[in-house]
Each structure stands twice: as C-alpha cells, then as structure tokens.
Short mmCIF file of C-alpha atoms and ligand atoms in Angstrom, two decimals:
data_model
loop_
_atom_site.label_atom_id
_atom_site.label_comp_id
_atom_site.label_asym_id
_atom_site.label_seq_id
_atom_site.Cartn_x
_atom_site.Cartn_y
_atom_site.Cartn_z
CA MET A 1 -15.86 0.23 4.22
CA LYS A 2 -12.62 1.82 5.21
CA ILE A 3 -10.29 0.89 8.03
CA GLY A 4 -7.65 3.27 9.36
CA LEU A 5 -4.33 2.39 10.97
CA LEU A 6 -3.68 4.59 13.97
CA GLY A 7 -0.47 4.58 15.96
CA LEU A 8 2.49 6.42 17.37
CA PRO A 9 5.33 7.28 14.97
CA ALA A 10 7.30 4.25 13.74
CA ALA A 11 4.88 1.68 15.18
CA GLY A 12 4.91 -0.12 11.82
CA LYS A 13 1.77 1.35 10.22
CA SER A 14 3.24 1.72 6.73
CA THR A 15 4.78 -1.75 6.85
CA LEU A 16 1.40 -3.17 7.83
CA LEU A 17 -0.46 -1.19 5.20
CA ARG A 18 1.91 -2.48 2.54
CA LEU A 19 1.29 -6.03 3.71
CA LEU A 20 -2.46 -5.64 3.94
CA THR A 21 -2.72 -4.15 0.47
CA LYS A 22 -0.22 -6.55 -1.13
CA GLY A 23 2.14 -3.73 -1.96
CA GLU A 24 -0.47 -1.42 -3.47
CA ALA A 25 -0.03 1.17 -0.72
CA GLY A 26 2.29 2.02 2.13
CA GLY A 27 5.64 1.75 0.35
CA PRO A 28 8.05 4.63 -0.11
CA GLY A 29 6.47 7.10 -2.51
CA LYS A 30 3.22 5.13 -2.61
CA ALA A 31 -0.27 6.17 -1.63
CA SER A 32 -1.32 5.85 1.99
CA ILE A 33 -4.55 4.17 0.91
CA GLY A 34 -5.22 0.89 -0.85
CA VAL A 35 -7.44 -2.16 -1.07
CA ALA A 36 -6.82 -5.20 1.13
CA PRO A 37 -8.16 -8.62 0.20
CA VAL A 38 -9.83 -10.39 3.12
CA PRO A 39 -8.58 -13.98 3.19
CA ASP A 40 -11.30 -16.60 3.39
CA ALA A 41 -10.76 -20.37 3.43
CA ARG A 42 -14.26 -20.82 1.98
CA VAL A 43 -13.25 -18.87 -1.14
CA ASP A 44 -10.20 -21.13 -1.45
CA LYS A 45 -12.43 -24.18 -1.20
CA LEU A 46 -14.82 -22.85 -3.86
CA THR A 47 -11.83 -22.16 -6.09
CA GLU A 48 -10.80 -25.78 -5.65
CA ILE A 49 -14.28 -26.95 -6.61
CA TYR A 50 -14.94 -24.61 -9.55
CA LYS A 51 -11.38 -24.07 -10.84
CA PRO A 52 -12.44 -20.62 -12.10
CA GLN A 53 -10.45 -18.32 -14.37
CA ARG A 54 -10.22 -15.88 -11.51
CA THR A 55 -10.85 -15.64 -7.80
CA VAL A 56 -11.74 -12.45 -5.99
CA TYR A 57 -11.70 -12.11 -2.21
CA ALA A 58 -13.79 -9.68 -0.21
CA GLN A 59 -12.08 -6.33 0.10
CA LEU A 60 -11.51 -3.64 2.67
CA GLU A 61 -10.16 -0.22 1.99
CA CYS A 62 -7.20 0.49 4.27
CA THR A 63 -5.50 3.75 5.04
CA GLU A 64 -2.68 4.96 7.26
CA LEU A 65 -3.66 7.80 9.54
CA PRO A 66 -1.16 10.48 10.50
CA PRO A 67 0.84 9.36 13.53
CA LEU A 68 -0.38 10.46 16.91
CA GLN A 69 1.94 13.23 18.03
CA LEU A 70 3.07 13.35 21.60
CA GLN A 71 2.29 16.97 22.21
CA GLN A 72 -1.32 15.88 21.86
CA GLN A 73 -0.71 13.94 25.04
CA GLY A 74 0.46 17.05 26.86
CA THR A 75 4.05 15.86 27.12
CA GLY A 76 5.19 18.83 25.09
CA ALA A 77 7.47 16.73 22.88
CA ALA A 78 7.66 15.92 19.17
CA PRO A 79 7.13 18.86 16.85
CA GLY A 80 5.72 18.42 13.35
CA GLY A 81 2.94 16.15 12.20
CA VAL A 82 -0.68 17.11 12.11
CA SER A 83 -2.79 18.76 14.80
CA ALA A 84 -5.19 16.80 16.96
CA GLN A 85 -8.01 18.41 15.03
CA GLN A 86 -6.65 17.28 11.66
CA LEU A 87 -6.22 13.78 13.00
CA ALA A 88 -9.79 13.78 14.32
CA GLU A 89 -10.97 14.94 10.91
CA ALA A 90 -9.10 12.11 9.16
CA LEU A 91 -10.59 9.62 11.62
CA ARG A 92 -14.15 10.71 10.88
CA HIS A 93 -13.89 9.31 7.37
CA ILE A 94 -13.10 5.78 8.43
CA ASP A 95 -15.37 2.99 9.65
CA ALA A 96 -13.08 1.00 11.93
CA VAL A 97 -9.86 1.85 13.73
CA VAL A 98 -6.88 -0.48 13.94
CA LEU A 99 -4.71 0.58 16.87
CA VAL A 100 -1.16 -0.30 15.85
CA VAL A 101 1.20 -0.72 18.80
CA ARG A 102 4.77 -1.76 18.88
CA ALA A 103 6.17 -4.66 20.89
CA PHE A 104 9.28 -5.16 18.76
CA SER A 105 12.54 -3.76 19.97
CA SER A 106 15.08 -2.44 17.55
CA ALA A 107 18.29 -0.52 18.02
CA HIS A 108 17.80 1.07 14.59
CA VAL A 109 14.31 2.31 15.26
CA PRO A 110 14.16 4.02 18.66
CA HIS A 111 10.74 4.31 20.27
CA VAL A 112 9.55 7.91 20.51
CA LEU A 113 9.03 7.45 24.24
CA GLY A 114 12.40 5.86 24.85
CA ASP A 115 11.21 2.45 25.95
CA VAL A 116 8.81 -0.06 24.44
CA SER A 117 5.48 -0.74 26.14
CA ALA A 118 2.65 -2.00 23.98
CA LEU A 119 0.13 -1.61 26.82
CA ARG A 120 1.06 2.01 27.49
CA ASP A 121 0.81 2.82 23.78
CA ALA A 122 -2.53 1.06 23.36
CA GLN A 123 -3.91 2.95 26.34
CA MET A 124 -2.58 6.21 24.95
CA LEU A 125 -4.26 5.72 21.58
CA TYR A 126 -7.49 4.60 23.20
CA GLU A 127 -7.57 7.57 25.53
CA GLU A 128 -6.84 9.92 22.68
CA LEU A 129 -10.00 8.72 20.91
CA LEU A 130 -12.02 9.17 24.10
CA LEU A 131 -10.56 12.64 24.52
CA MET A 132 -11.43 13.65 20.95
CA ASP A 133 -15.05 12.67 21.57
CA TRP A 134 -15.04 14.43 24.94
CA SER A 135 -13.85 17.62 23.26
CA LEU A 136 -16.53 17.36 20.62
CA VAL A 137 -19.17 16.99 23.33
CA GLU A 138 -17.69 19.91 25.26
CA THR A 139 -17.72 22.24 22.25
CA ARG A 140 -21.28 21.26 21.43
CA LEU A 141 -22.45 21.73 25.01
CA GLU A 142 -20.98 25.21 25.14
CA ARG A 143 -22.89 26.19 22.00
CA LEU A 144 -26.13 24.67 23.26
CA ARG A 145 -25.85 26.47 26.59
CA GLU A 146 -25.19 29.76 24.79
CA ALA A 147 -28.26 29.15 22.67
CA ARG A 148 -30.30 28.41 25.78
CA LYS A 149 -29.42 31.82 27.19
CA LYS A 150 -30.98 33.31 24.09
CA GLY A 151 -34.12 31.36 24.80
CA LEU A 152 -33.54 28.47 22.40
CA ARG A 153 -34.30 25.14 24.03
CA HIS A 154 -32.28 22.06 23.30
CA ASP A 155 -33.10 20.27 26.53
CA GLU A 156 -32.92 16.73 25.18
CA GLU A 157 -29.62 17.23 23.45
CA ILE A 158 -28.12 18.96 26.47
CA ALA A 159 -29.28 16.16 28.78
CA LEU A 160 -27.82 13.55 26.46
CA PHE A 161 -24.47 15.27 26.10
CA GLU A 162 -24.24 15.90 29.83
CA ARG A 163 -24.65 12.16 30.32
CA LEU A 164 -21.90 11.36 27.79
CA GLN A 165 -19.15 13.40 29.37
CA PRO A 166 -18.73 11.46 32.60
CA GLU A 167 -18.92 8.19 30.67
CA LEU A 168 -16.06 9.27 28.40
CA GLU A 169 -14.13 10.52 31.43
CA ALA A 170 -14.57 7.08 33.01
CA GLY A 171 -13.00 5.54 29.92
CA ARG A 172 -16.18 4.15 28.41
CA PRO A 173 -16.47 4.43 24.62
CA LEU A 174 -19.85 5.46 23.24
CA ARG A 175 -20.03 2.06 21.58
CA ALA A 176 -20.50 0.51 25.05
CA LEU A 177 -23.48 2.69 26.03
CA GLU A 178 -27.15 2.20 25.39
CA PHE A 179 -29.26 4.81 23.68
CA THR A 180 -32.90 5.31 22.84
CA LYS A 181 -33.86 5.55 19.17
CA ASP A 182 -34.09 9.33 19.39
CA GLU A 183 -30.73 9.63 21.10
CA ALA A 184 -29.06 7.36 18.58
CA ALA A 185 -30.49 9.49 15.77
CA LEU A 186 -29.14 12.64 17.43
CA LEU A 187 -25.70 11.09 17.83
CA ARG A 188 -25.49 9.90 14.24
CA GLY A 189 -25.30 13.51 13.17
CA TYR A 190 -21.91 13.87 14.85
CA SER A 191 -19.65 11.01 13.72
CA PHE A 192 -18.14 10.35 17.11
CA LEU A 193 -14.97 8.28 17.06
CA THR A 194 -15.59 5.90 19.94
CA THR A 195 -18.72 4.55 18.25
CA LYS A 196 -16.46 2.89 15.66
CA PRO A 197 -15.29 -0.69 16.09
CA MET A 198 -11.65 -1.14 17.06
CA VAL A 199 -9.03 -3.83 16.56
CA LEU A 200 -5.67 -3.94 18.28
CA ALA A 201 -2.66 -4.94 16.17
CA VAL A 202 0.50 -5.74 18.11
CA ASN A 203 3.63 -5.57 15.99
CA VAL A 204 6.05 -8.20 17.30
CA ASP A 205 9.53 -9.19 16.19
CA GLU A 206 10.73 -12.62 15.13
CA GLU A 207 11.89 -13.67 18.57
CA GLN A 208 8.59 -12.65 20.18
CA LEU A 209 6.70 -14.42 17.44
CA ARG A 210 8.64 -17.65 18.00
CA GLN A 211 8.25 -17.40 21.76
CA ARG A 212 4.57 -16.49 21.42
CA ALA A 213 5.28 -13.87 24.07
CA PHE A 214 6.46 -10.32 24.62
CA ASP A 215 6.84 -8.18 27.73
CA GLY A 216 3.42 -7.39 29.16
CA ALA A 217 1.54 -9.62 26.70
CA GLU A 218 -0.88 -10.96 29.31
CA GLU A 219 -1.70 -7.53 30.70
CA LEU A 220 -2.30 -6.24 27.20
CA ALA A 221 -4.54 -9.18 26.33
CA ALA A 222 -6.55 -8.58 29.52
CA TRP A 223 -6.79 -4.88 28.77
CA ALA A 224 -8.10 -5.61 25.28
CA ARG A 225 -10.53 -8.25 26.52
CA GLU A 226 -12.05 -5.89 29.10
CA ARG A 227 -12.75 -3.41 26.33
CA ALA A 228 -14.00 -6.05 23.89
CA VAL A 229 -11.25 -5.08 21.45
CA PRO A 230 -10.02 -8.06 19.42
CA MET A 231 -6.22 -8.35 19.56
CA VAL A 232 -4.07 -9.71 16.74
CA GLU A 233 -0.32 -10.22 16.80
CA VAL A 234 1.52 -9.50 13.58
CA ALA A 235 5.19 -9.60 12.79
CA ALA A 236 5.18 -6.88 10.17
CA LEU A 237 8.84 -6.89 9.22
CA ILE A 238 9.26 -10.67 8.86
CA GLU A 239 5.95 -11.06 7.11
CA ALA A 240 7.07 -8.37 4.67
CA GLU A 241 10.27 -10.33 4.06
CA ILE A 242 8.30 -13.54 3.53
CA GLU A 243 6.09 -11.72 1.02
CA GLU A 244 9.18 -11.07 -1.08
CA LEU A 245 9.85 -14.79 -1.45
CA PRO A 246 8.54 -16.93 -4.29
CA PRO A 247 5.07 -18.25 -3.34
CA GLU A 248 6.22 -21.86 -3.07
CA GLU A 249 8.76 -20.91 -0.37
CA GLN A 250 6.39 -18.76 1.67
CA ALA A 251 4.47 -21.65 3.18
CA ALA A 252 7.64 -23.31 4.47
CA PHE A 253 8.74 -20.09 6.18
CA LEU A 254 5.35 -19.57 7.78
CA GLU A 255 5.39 -23.12 9.01
CA ASP A 256 8.85 -22.65 10.45
CA LEU A 257 7.47 -19.71 12.42
CA GLY A 258 4.56 -21.84 13.57
CA LEU A 259 2.01 -19.83 11.60
CA GLU A 260 -0.88 -21.31 9.68
CA GLN A 261 -1.53 -18.04 7.94
CA PRO A 262 0.20 -14.66 8.09
CA GLY A 263 -0.79 -12.43 11.03
CA VAL A 264 -1.80 -9.79 8.56
CA ALA A 265 -4.42 -12.15 7.11
CA ARG A 266 -5.92 -12.57 10.58
CA LEU A 267 -5.85 -8.81 11.02
CA ALA A 268 -7.86 -8.19 7.84
CA ARG A 269 -10.32 -10.89 8.93
CA SER A 270 -10.69 -9.38 12.43
CA ALA A 271 -11.37 -5.92 11.07
CA TYR A 272 -13.97 -7.37 8.70
CA GLU A 273 -15.73 -9.16 11.54
CA ALA A 274 -15.50 -6.17 13.89
CA LEU A 275 -17.41 -4.19 11.26
CA ASP A 276 -20.13 -6.84 11.37
CA LEU A 277 -19.71 -7.52 7.68
CA ILE A 278 -20.64 -10.83 6.10
CA SER A 279 -19.75 -12.42 2.77
CA PHE A 280 -21.90 -14.12 0.23
CA PHE A 281 -20.38 -15.84 -2.77
CA THR A 282 -20.96 -16.16 -6.47
CA ALA A 283 -19.38 -19.23 -7.96
CA ALA A 284 -18.99 -20.28 -11.59
CA GLU A 285 -16.31 -21.53 -13.95
CA ARG A 286 -15.57 -17.95 -14.94
CA GLU A 287 -15.19 -16.51 -11.47
CA VAL A 288 -15.44 -17.31 -7.79
CA ARG A 289 -16.01 -14.20 -5.79
CA ALA A 290 -16.83 -13.01 -2.29
CA TRP A 291 -19.12 -10.01 -1.92
CA THR A 292 -19.57 -7.92 1.19
CA VAL A 293 -22.79 -6.79 2.85
CA ARG A 294 -23.78 -5.77 6.33
CA ARG A 295 -25.43 -8.43 8.42
CA GLY A 296 -29.20 -8.19 7.98
CA THR A 297 -29.18 -7.20 4.30
CA GLY A 298 -32.02 -8.50 2.12
CA ALA A 299 -31.45 -10.46 -1.11
CA ARG A 300 -32.45 -7.74 -3.51
CA GLU A 301 -30.37 -5.10 -1.76
CA ALA A 302 -27.44 -7.49 -1.70
CA ALA A 303 -27.71 -7.85 -5.48
CA ARG A 304 -26.83 -4.19 -5.79
CA VAL A 305 -23.23 -4.77 -4.70
CA ILE A 306 -22.82 -6.84 -7.87
CA HIS A 307 -24.71 -4.56 -10.23
CA SER A 308 -27.60 -2.11 -9.95
CA ASP A 309 -29.28 -3.85 -12.93
CA ILE A 310 -29.53 -7.06 -10.95
CA GLU A 311 -31.14 -5.18 -8.09
CA ARG A 312 -33.58 -3.41 -10.40
CA GLY A 313 -34.50 -6.51 -12.38
CA PHE A 314 -34.43 -8.87 -9.40
CA ILE A 315 -36.70 -11.91 -9.79
CA ARG A 316 -35.39 -14.32 -7.20
CA ALA A 317 -32.24 -15.65 -5.60
CA GLU A 318 -31.14 -19.27 -5.85
CA VAL A 319 -29.33 -19.94 -2.62
CA VAL A 320 -27.31 -22.78 -1.21
CA HIS A 321 -25.18 -22.46 1.88
CA PHE A 322 -21.44 -23.07 1.53
CA ASP A 323 -21.56 -25.79 4.22
CA ASP A 324 -24.26 -27.69 2.31
CA LEU A 325 -22.32 -27.55 -0.95
CA VAL A 326 -19.14 -28.79 0.69
CA ARG A 327 -20.97 -31.55 2.54
CA GLU A 328 -22.74 -32.76 -0.61
CA GLY A 329 -19.68 -32.32 -2.78
CA SER A 330 -21.33 -30.94 -5.91
CA MET A 331 -24.08 -28.65 -7.12
CA ALA A 332 -25.81 -31.64 -8.73
CA ALA A 333 -26.03 -33.40 -5.36
CA VAL A 334 -27.28 -30.19 -3.76
CA ARG A 335 -30.13 -29.96 -6.29
CA GLU A 336 -30.99 -33.60 -5.93
CA LYS A 337 -31.38 -33.26 -2.18
CA GLY A 338 -33.50 -30.14 -2.58
CA LEU A 339 -30.96 -27.97 -0.79
CA LEU A 340 -31.04 -25.29 -3.45
CA ARG A 341 -33.55 -22.76 -2.17
CA LEU A 342 -35.50 -20.16 -4.12
CA GLU A 343 -35.65 -16.97 -2.10
CA GLY A 344 -37.46 -13.67 -2.61
CA LYS A 345 -36.26 -10.10 -2.32
CA ASP A 346 -36.63 -9.88 1.44
CA TYR A 347 -34.68 -13.03 2.25
CA GLU A 348 -31.95 -12.10 4.76
CA VAL A 349 -28.59 -13.04 3.26
CA LYS A 350 -26.49 -15.26 5.55
CA ASP A 351 -22.74 -15.36 5.87
CA GLY A 352 -21.55 -18.14 3.57
CA ASP A 353 -24.54 -18.18 1.20
CA ILE A 354 -23.71 -19.02 -2.40
CA ILE A 355 -26.17 -17.07 -4.51
CA HIS A 356 -27.22 -17.08 -8.10
CA PHE A 357 -29.45 -14.13 -8.89
CA ARG A 358 -32.25 -14.43 -11.45
CA PHE A 359 -33.10 -11.06 -12.95
CA ASN A 360 -34.28 -9.39 -16.12
CA VAL A 361 -33.64 -5.89 -17.38
N1 LIG B 401 12.74 -4.62 13.98
C1 LIG B 401 11.55 -4.32 13.49
N2 LIG B 401 11.43 -3.18 12.81
C2 LIG B 401 10.21 -2.86 12.33
C3 LIG B 401 9.07 -3.71 12.50
N3 LIG B 401 8.02 -3.12 11.91
C4 LIG B 401 8.47 -1.98 11.38
N4 LIG B 401 9.80 -1.82 11.63
C5 LIG B 401 10.66 -0.72 11.20
O1 LIG B 401 10.28 0.45 11.87
C6 LIG B 401 10.40 1.58 10.98
C7 LIG B 401 9.07 2.29 10.91
O2 LIG B 401 8.14 1.44 10.27
P1 LIG B 401 6.90 2.04 9.49
O3 LIG B 401 6.11 0.90 9.00
O4 LIG B 401 7.35 3.06 8.51
O5 LIG B 401 6.18 2.73 10.70
P2 LIG B 401 5.04 3.86 10.67
O6 LIG B 401 4.19 3.59 11.83
O7 LIG B 401 4.40 3.91 9.35
O8 LIG B 401 5.90 5.16 10.91
P3 LIG B 401 5.42 6.70 10.64
O9 LIG B 401 4.57 6.72 9.42
O10 LIG B 401 6.72 7.42 10.47
O11 LIG B 401 4.72 7.11 11.87
C8 LIG B 401 10.87 1.05 9.66
O12 LIG B 401 12.26 1.21 9.59
C9 LIG B 401 10.49 -0.42 9.73
O13 LIG B 401 11.36 -1.21 8.95
C10 LIG B 401 9.25 -4.91 13.22
O14 LIG B 401 8.32 -5.71 13.41
N5 LIG B 401 10.51 -5.17 13.70
MG1 LIG B 402 4.14 5.48 7.97
#
C-alpha cells in the first residue's frame, strides 16, 4: 500500500515525508520514497505486556509526488516541473492521496500564489484530480466513437463514460458514485484517480497550532466534511524540530503544544484507515508486531503476509481479541475463560485480533 503526498510547491511535502518515514526519505539528497510506521496504542500496550526484544508497527509506503505546477491550472505561470501527464502517471501507482496544503505563513518561504489560502489550494488539488479523470474519459470516448464509426460497438462503455463526464464536471469523484458489477469491472481497467481515498493534511505553524486555528479553518473543515475527506492538522516544521530532540524531551514539548501525539502520527493513522486497512497482531517474547490486511480477509490469506509457508501449511488460527486480552490481563486468564478461539481458514480477521497460526510444512 502506497500513499502519495500531493501539493503545490513548498507546501511542506518533503518535510512531512521526512517526518512520516522517520528520516528515511524526504531529506536533502534522500529518496522521495520510504516506509512510515503507523502508530498504534494497542501495539504499545502489547509491548508493555510482552516486553519483547523488538516491536514492529504496521507500515505504509509513502512517496512525494512532483509538485502541482500552476500552468496546469491555466494561469500560465511557473515553468519547470513535470507535465500534467507525468504527474497523472505518478499518481496511478499510488493507493491513497494525501493533499498537502499550507496554512503556515513565512517570510522566508513565499507562497507560489502570493498569499496563503489553504481552502483555495485544497480545492485546486482536488479539481486537478477531477480534471485528470475527465481528460482520461474524454480521450477514451473519442477513441470509442471513432471505433463506432468503423462499425465496432462499445455501447455499454460509451454509455458509462458519457455518464461519468457530467459527474466529474459537477465536482463528484468517482468514489462517490454507484456502479453495477459490470461497470466496476470496466472501470478497474483504467486506474482512475478519483476512485482513490484521500486525506487532507493542513500544514500549520506554531502559532496556529497553539491557537488551534488558522484563517479559513472552519470553511476548510466544512469543505473536507462535505467531500468525506478526513482532515488532519500537522505542524511539519515544529514536529521536525521536536524529532531532533532526545526522546525523553519530546513528550514535554508535545505536551507544551497541547498535543497527545504528533500530528504526523495522526496523519499516518488516517491514511491507513482511509485505505480500509486493518491490523492483526502477533505477540510473543521475541516480537510484538502489527500486520496489515484489507478488511474482509480470511485467516489463511492473512497468514500469507507473514510467510507463504504459513499460508500453505495452514492448520488453524488461535485467536483472541486485543480487548479481551487487556480486560483479562494475561493469556493464562484468557485461556481459562475460554476466550481463546480456534478458527479455520475462512474466519474473517478482525481489526485488533491477536493471532497465533498453527501450520505445518
Ligand atoms: N514556517 C514554516 N516553514 C515550513 C513549514 N513546513 C515547511 N516549511 C518550509 O517550507 C520550505 C519548503 O518545504 P518542503 O517540505 O521542502 O516543501 P515541498 O512541498 O516538499 O516543496 P517542493 O518539493 O519544492 O514542492 C522549506 O524551507 C521548509 O522548511 C512550516 O510548517 N512552517
Ligand atoms: Mg519537496
């Protein structure tokens, strides 16, 4: 699963990527792709219980997309950068889009449009995605109509695409529309962009973070809510500074800012949830670890994310839910109360299941 950071130039994408990936990516001279741990209080709790040699959080691959150039918006400004087509191509390879918009003001970093408006920027990015899909539909329709002149029928596809255009023009992403099974199958062949889940990251400065407000915050929140886009505020620059501190000092700084956890942690979590991913855990003295599957995955298939041998040799899954373990306090108590379940290959894994797989190879 890969998430892509999309934004105007200097919105703070690289700073965010560096934070998300704990310095693996996004720095000067570093890759623009890296792995972000997804924070999870349940994993912390299991670590407390098991005191393992190592703890591994769920992970998301994160990448910075080329900045959206303004000439793509028809304003004729800003040379350089990649073409709209190259950007669309880069976007096709990602599973969820994080729209990064800037609310911070800075004399050192001028905004490409002169003034700062997070709402305007969010709208611009959103409309760009709609436009890219609209163009894809348009190109495809032209080809299909040409083919029809030569006697080739593609009536269903033409009807579907003709329905999509006005929806996209009205600002509705394909994600919000309903399709029949056949239509959905047709669409899957195209990797449209507005079918992907989106999260909005608002990059605020220290003052805005302390005030819990920035210009236009309410309008932006309403805009995001109407589109069912989760919105997360992050203070990229300060959080990056806090990251540089020794771990024991970090908590005090976060607390001073009124934060329970860094904004970037909430961002990773939001993206994970927007992708409809769930975590199951393996827990032992050696390692406590969160594993990622799509909601609805069966036990045997889930075993594959650990190792293909476990999937192949699957016998059964011993499952206890995280909540049950924490309530009972220990695995021994869980067993005693009969809360440890034996499940077969088709058992649907639930978010928060702690699983021990029995297998032989
Ligand atoms: N004051 C302030 N400056 C910030 C903040 N976030 C990022 N910056 C600065 O803005 C500049 C651009 O940040 P980047 O993270 O490189 O932004 P970007 O979106 O990756 O930029 P491009 O890749 O060039 O499009 C850097 O000088 C950052 O230090 C912030 O929250 N507050
Ligand atoms: Mg950058």
